[in-house]
Amino acid sequence: MKSADIRQAFLSYFEEHGHTVVPSSSLVPGTDPTLLFTNAGMVPFKDVFLGRDPRPYVRAASSQRCVRAGGKHNDLDNVGYTARHHTFFEMLGNFSFGDYFKRDAIRFAWTFLTETLGLPKEKLWVTVHVSDDEAEQIWKEEMGIDPARFSKLDEDNFWQMGDTGPCGPSSEIFYDHGPEVWGGPPGSPEEDGDRYIEIWNLVFMQFDRDAAGNLNPLPKPSIDTGMGLERIAGGDRFRPAATAAPR
């Protein structure tokens, strides 16, 4: 599959499951003074998560153009040193604003990867936050993930867009490029290698972190997911993301 095919398959899949497809917003966020660039798919929906911007839909999907060249999510120093980091990329995302939560978010992701894209289950590795027993149960008992390809981590599985704002525990899905590529699974000393590449992050948005560091509950528990288009194209073709995108 070409990158354009994967993008369209993603948007069509979620549209078929009741999501409104929303166009990519500007790379320069017009209403968020805390960011220089749009660095994640959830940025255009920040005020929706906070309950300040009512929308005529409770489910959305997008392919958001992003730049990570500064701030909390800065990939600039990694470009050229890994096969998975770019400053500019497209983030495929599906979002729920007080509608579905962990179970459906996990089911949507697993079904899309293994059935729509046809990725082998044995090539995927899953992580959850160390405190998230609910997500662990869903993955192991309902999705049937192999416990040998599952990890519980701490800060790596808690996502926030910045020092303040919406945040929550997450579940990440990694693609295993095979033993011929150096690197270890998430949480191992060799995790910075390129064998196991994170392709999808499912964030269970539950909190709003204030300037004092307090975690205040959001008006409604929500879902924010992000999958790098270039990374999933690389995984689908069994080659590094840096060479997968069409020129």
Short mmCIF file of C-alpha atoms in Angstrom, two decimals, residues 5-227:
data_model
loop_
_atom_site.label_atom_id
_atom_site.label_comp_id
_atom_site.label_asym_id
_atom_site.label_seq_id
_atom_site.Cartn_x
_atom_site.Cartn_y
_atom_site.Cartn_z
CA ASP A 5 -3.83 4.46 0.32
CA ILE A 6 -3.12 4.05 4.04
CA ARG A 7 -4.35 7.57 4.77
CA GLN A 8 -7.58 7.00 2.87
CA ALA A 9 -8.10 3.57 4.43
CA PHE A 10 -7.73 5.09 7.90
CA LEU A 11 -10.16 7.94 7.31
CA SER A 12 -12.69 5.68 5.58
CA TYR A 13 -12.48 3.09 8.36
CA PHE A 14 -13.31 5.60 11.06
CA GLU A 15 -15.93 7.36 8.96
CA GLU A 16 -17.66 3.99 8.63
CA HIS A 17 -17.58 3.79 12.44
CA GLY A 18 -19.38 7.08 13.01
CA HIS A 19 -16.47 9.54 13.00
CA THR A 20 -16.62 12.92 11.28
CA VAL A 21 -13.56 13.40 9.06
CA VAL A 22 -12.01 16.78 9.89
CA PRO A 23 -9.46 18.44 7.54
CA SER A 24 -5.93 19.13 8.76
CA SER A 25 -5.64 22.49 10.50
CA SER A 26 -2.82 25.01 10.02
CA LEU A 27 0.71 24.16 11.13
CA VAL A 28 0.59 27.39 13.15
CA PRO A 29 -2.16 27.07 15.80
CA GLY A 30 -4.19 30.25 15.71
CA THR A 31 -5.85 29.94 19.11
CA ASP A 32 -3.15 28.37 21.30
CA PRO A 33 -0.40 30.77 22.44
CA THR A 34 1.43 27.93 24.23
CA LEU A 35 2.52 26.33 20.94
CA LEU A 36 4.67 27.61 18.08
CA PHE A 37 3.62 24.76 15.78
CA THR A 38 0.87 22.17 15.70
CA ASN A 39 2.70 19.17 17.16
CA ALA A 40 -0.09 16.60 17.48
CA GLY A 41 -3.42 15.67 15.99
CA MET A 42 -5.27 16.67 19.13
CA VAL A 43 -4.12 20.33 19.05
CA PRO A 44 -7.13 21.54 17.00
CA PHE A 45 -9.38 19.78 19.52
CA LYS A 46 -7.76 21.04 22.74
CA ASP A 47 -10.70 23.25 23.69
CA VAL A 48 -13.13 20.46 22.81
CA PHE A 49 -11.44 18.18 25.35
CA LEU A 50 -11.58 21.00 27.91
CA GLY A 51 -15.32 21.51 27.33
CA ARG A 52 -14.90 25.04 25.93
CA ASP A 53 -15.66 24.37 22.27
CA PRO A 54 -18.84 22.37 21.60
CA ARG A 55 -18.84 20.61 18.23
CA PRO A 56 -21.74 19.05 16.31
CA TYR A 57 -20.04 15.64 16.61
CA VAL A 58 -18.64 13.46 19.39
CA ARG A 59 -16.32 11.38 17.19
CA ALA A 60 -13.71 12.73 14.79
CA ALA A 61 -10.86 11.47 12.59
CA SER A 62 -8.13 13.42 10.83
CA SER A 63 -4.75 13.33 9.12
CA GLN A 64 -3.05 16.29 10.78
CA ARG A 65 0.16 17.85 9.47
CA CYS A 66 2.58 18.30 12.39
CA VAL A 67 5.97 19.86 13.12
CA ARG A 68 8.08 18.87 16.12
CA ALA A 69 11.04 21.23 16.19
CA GLY A 70 10.94 22.63 19.71
CA GLY A 71 9.06 22.58 22.98
CA LYS A 72 7.99 19.49 24.91
CA HIS A 73 7.71 17.26 21.82
CA ASN A 74 10.95 18.07 20.01
CA ASP A 75 12.22 15.56 17.44
CA LEU A 76 14.77 17.86 15.81
CA ASP A 77 17.80 16.38 17.56
CA ASN A 78 16.79 12.85 16.53
CA VAL A 79 16.47 13.52 12.80
CA GLY A 80 19.18 11.67 10.91
CA TYR A 81 20.16 9.55 13.91
CA THR A 82 17.17 7.20 13.84
CA ALA A 83 15.05 5.70 11.07
CA ARG A 84 11.83 6.90 12.67
CA HIS A 85 12.06 10.64 13.43
CA HIS A 86 11.11 13.54 11.15
CA THR A 87 10.48 17.18 12.04
CA PHE A 88 7.44 17.22 9.73
CA PHE A 89 5.00 14.32 9.53
CA GLU A 90 1.33 13.45 9.22
CA MET A 91 -0.47 12.17 12.29
CA LEU A 92 -3.50 9.98 11.69
CA GLY A 93 -5.88 10.25 14.62
CA ASN A 94 -9.28 9.25 15.90
CA PHE A 95 -10.94 11.13 18.73
CA SER A 96 -13.85 10.66 21.10
CA PHE A 97 -15.24 13.61 23.04
CA GLY A 98 -17.04 11.97 25.95
CA ASP A 99 -18.40 9.17 23.74
CA TYR A 100 -16.40 5.91 23.68
CA PHE A 101 -13.41 5.23 25.91
CA LYS A 102 -10.72 2.58 26.38
CA ARG A 103 -12.46 -0.56 25.16
CA ASP A 104 -13.60 0.85 21.83
CA ALA A 105 -10.38 2.80 21.26
CA ILE A 106 -8.35 -0.37 21.68
CA ARG A 107 -10.73 -2.44 19.55
CA PHE A 108 -10.75 0.13 16.73
CA ALA A 109 -6.95 0.27 16.65
CA TRP A 110 -6.36 -3.47 16.79
CA THR A 111 -8.98 -4.22 14.14
CA PHE A 112 -7.65 -1.56 11.77
CA LEU A 113 -4.06 -2.75 12.05
CA THR A 114 -4.64 -6.50 11.90
CA GLU A 115 -7.68 -6.70 9.61
CA THR A 116 -7.82 -3.56 7.46
CA LEU A 117 -4.05 -3.29 6.96
CA GLY A 118 -3.37 -6.97 7.54
CA LEU A 119 -0.35 -6.53 9.81
CA PRO A 120 0.64 -9.83 11.46
CA LYS A 121 -0.33 -9.91 15.14
CA GLU A 122 3.00 -11.52 16.01
CA LYS A 123 4.78 -8.39 14.68
CA LEU A 124 3.01 -6.08 17.15
CA TRP A 125 3.96 -5.22 20.75
CA VAL A 126 1.66 -3.36 23.18
CA THR A 127 2.35 -1.24 26.26
CA VAL A 128 0.06 0.33 28.88
CA HIS A 129 0.63 2.53 31.91
CA VAL A 130 1.78 0.65 34.99
CA SER A 131 -1.41 1.62 36.86
CA ASP A 132 -3.86 0.83 34.05
CA ASP A 133 -5.24 -2.60 34.94
CA GLU A 134 -8.37 -1.94 32.88
CA ALA A 135 -6.45 -1.46 29.62
CA GLU A 136 -4.31 -4.50 30.43
CA GLN A 137 -7.42 -6.64 30.88
CA ILE A 138 -8.91 -5.43 27.60
CA TRP A 139 -5.75 -6.18 25.66
CA LYS A 140 -5.12 -9.61 27.15
CA GLU A 141 -8.61 -10.99 27.65
CA GLU A 142 -10.58 -9.34 24.85
CA MET A 143 -8.01 -8.65 22.13
CA GLY A 144 -5.99 -11.77 22.89
CA ILE A 145 -2.60 -10.06 22.86
CA ASP A 146 0.27 -12.43 23.61
CA PRO A 147 1.49 -11.64 27.19
CA ALA A 148 5.03 -12.17 25.89
CA ARG A 149 4.54 -9.11 23.66
CA PHE A 150 3.08 -6.85 26.33
CA SER A 151 4.68 -4.40 28.79
CA LYS A 152 3.53 -2.08 31.58
CA LEU A 153 5.57 1.13 31.74
CA ASP A 154 5.49 4.33 33.78
CA GLU A 155 6.12 7.81 32.39
CA ASP A 156 6.46 6.58 28.80
CA ASN A 157 2.78 5.67 28.95
CA PHE A 158 1.47 8.98 30.27
CA TRP A 159 0.95 11.58 27.55
CA GLN A 160 0.48 15.33 27.75
CA MET A 161 0.63 17.95 25.03
CA GLY A 162 2.70 20.37 27.11
CA ASP A 163 3.50 21.41 30.65
CA THR A 164 -0.20 22.20 31.09
CA GLY A 165 -3.37 21.03 29.41
CA PRO A 166 -5.18 17.77 28.63
CA CYS A 167 -3.34 14.56 29.50
CA GLY A 168 -3.79 10.97 30.56
CA PRO A 169 -2.43 7.41 30.59
CA SER A 170 -1.82 5.82 27.23
CA SER A 171 -1.44 2.52 25.44
CA GLU A 172 1.15 2.30 22.66
CA ILE A 173 1.42 -0.16 19.79
CA PHE A 174 4.85 -0.99 18.37
CA TYR A 175 5.85 -2.71 15.14
CA ASP A 176 8.64 -5.29 15.31
CA HIS A 177 10.98 -5.01 12.30
CA GLY A 178 12.65 -8.30 13.18
CA PRO A 179 15.90 -9.55 14.74
CA GLU A 180 17.99 -8.33 11.83
CA VAL A 181 17.41 -4.76 13.10
CA TRP A 182 19.18 -3.77 16.33
CA GLY A 183 17.03 -2.84 19.32
CA GLY A 184 14.98 -4.21 22.18
CA PRO A 185 11.31 -4.10 23.17
CA PRO A 186 9.79 -1.13 25.03
CA GLY A 187 11.14 -0.82 28.55
CA SER A 188 14.35 -2.71 27.80
CA PRO A 189 17.88 -1.21 27.85
CA GLU A 190 17.95 -1.47 24.04
CA GLU A 191 14.58 0.23 23.45
CA ASP A 192 16.16 3.16 21.58
CA GLY A 193 17.08 0.90 18.68
CA ASP A 194 15.03 0.72 15.50
CA ARG A 195 13.71 -2.83 15.80
CA TYR A 196 10.55 -1.91 17.75
CA ILE A 197 8.97 1.25 16.34
CA GLU A 198 6.01 2.93 18.00
CA ILE A 199 3.29 3.30 15.38
CA TRP A 200 0.16 4.22 17.36
CA ASN A 201 -0.44 5.93 20.70
CA LEU A 202 -3.88 5.63 22.29
CA VAL A 203 -4.27 8.36 24.92
CA PHE A 204 -7.04 8.01 27.47
CA MET A 205 -7.68 11.71 28.12
CA GLN A 206 -8.83 12.01 31.71
CA PHE A 207 -7.09 15.06 33.19
CA ASP A 208 -6.24 18.73 32.71
CA ARG A 209 -2.86 19.54 34.25
CA ASP A 210 -2.73 23.08 35.66
CA ALA A 211 0.28 25.36 36.14
CA ALA A 212 0.82 23.99 39.65
CA GLY A 213 1.03 20.44 38.29
CA ASN A 214 -2.34 19.34 39.65
CA LEU A 215 -4.32 16.79 37.62
CA ASN A 216 -7.92 17.99 37.43
CA PRO A 217 -10.54 15.68 35.88
CA LEU A 218 -11.73 16.63 32.41
CA PRO A 219 -15.47 17.30 31.98
CA LYS A 220 -15.76 13.94 30.17
CA PRO A 221 -13.22 11.13 29.74
CA SER A 222 -12.19 11.20 26.09
CA ILE A 223 -9.92 9.54 23.53
CA ASP A 224 -7.01 11.03 21.58
CA THR A 225 -5.00 8.72 19.35
CA GLY A 226 -2.07 9.41 17.06
CA MET A 227 -0.41 7.22 14.44
#
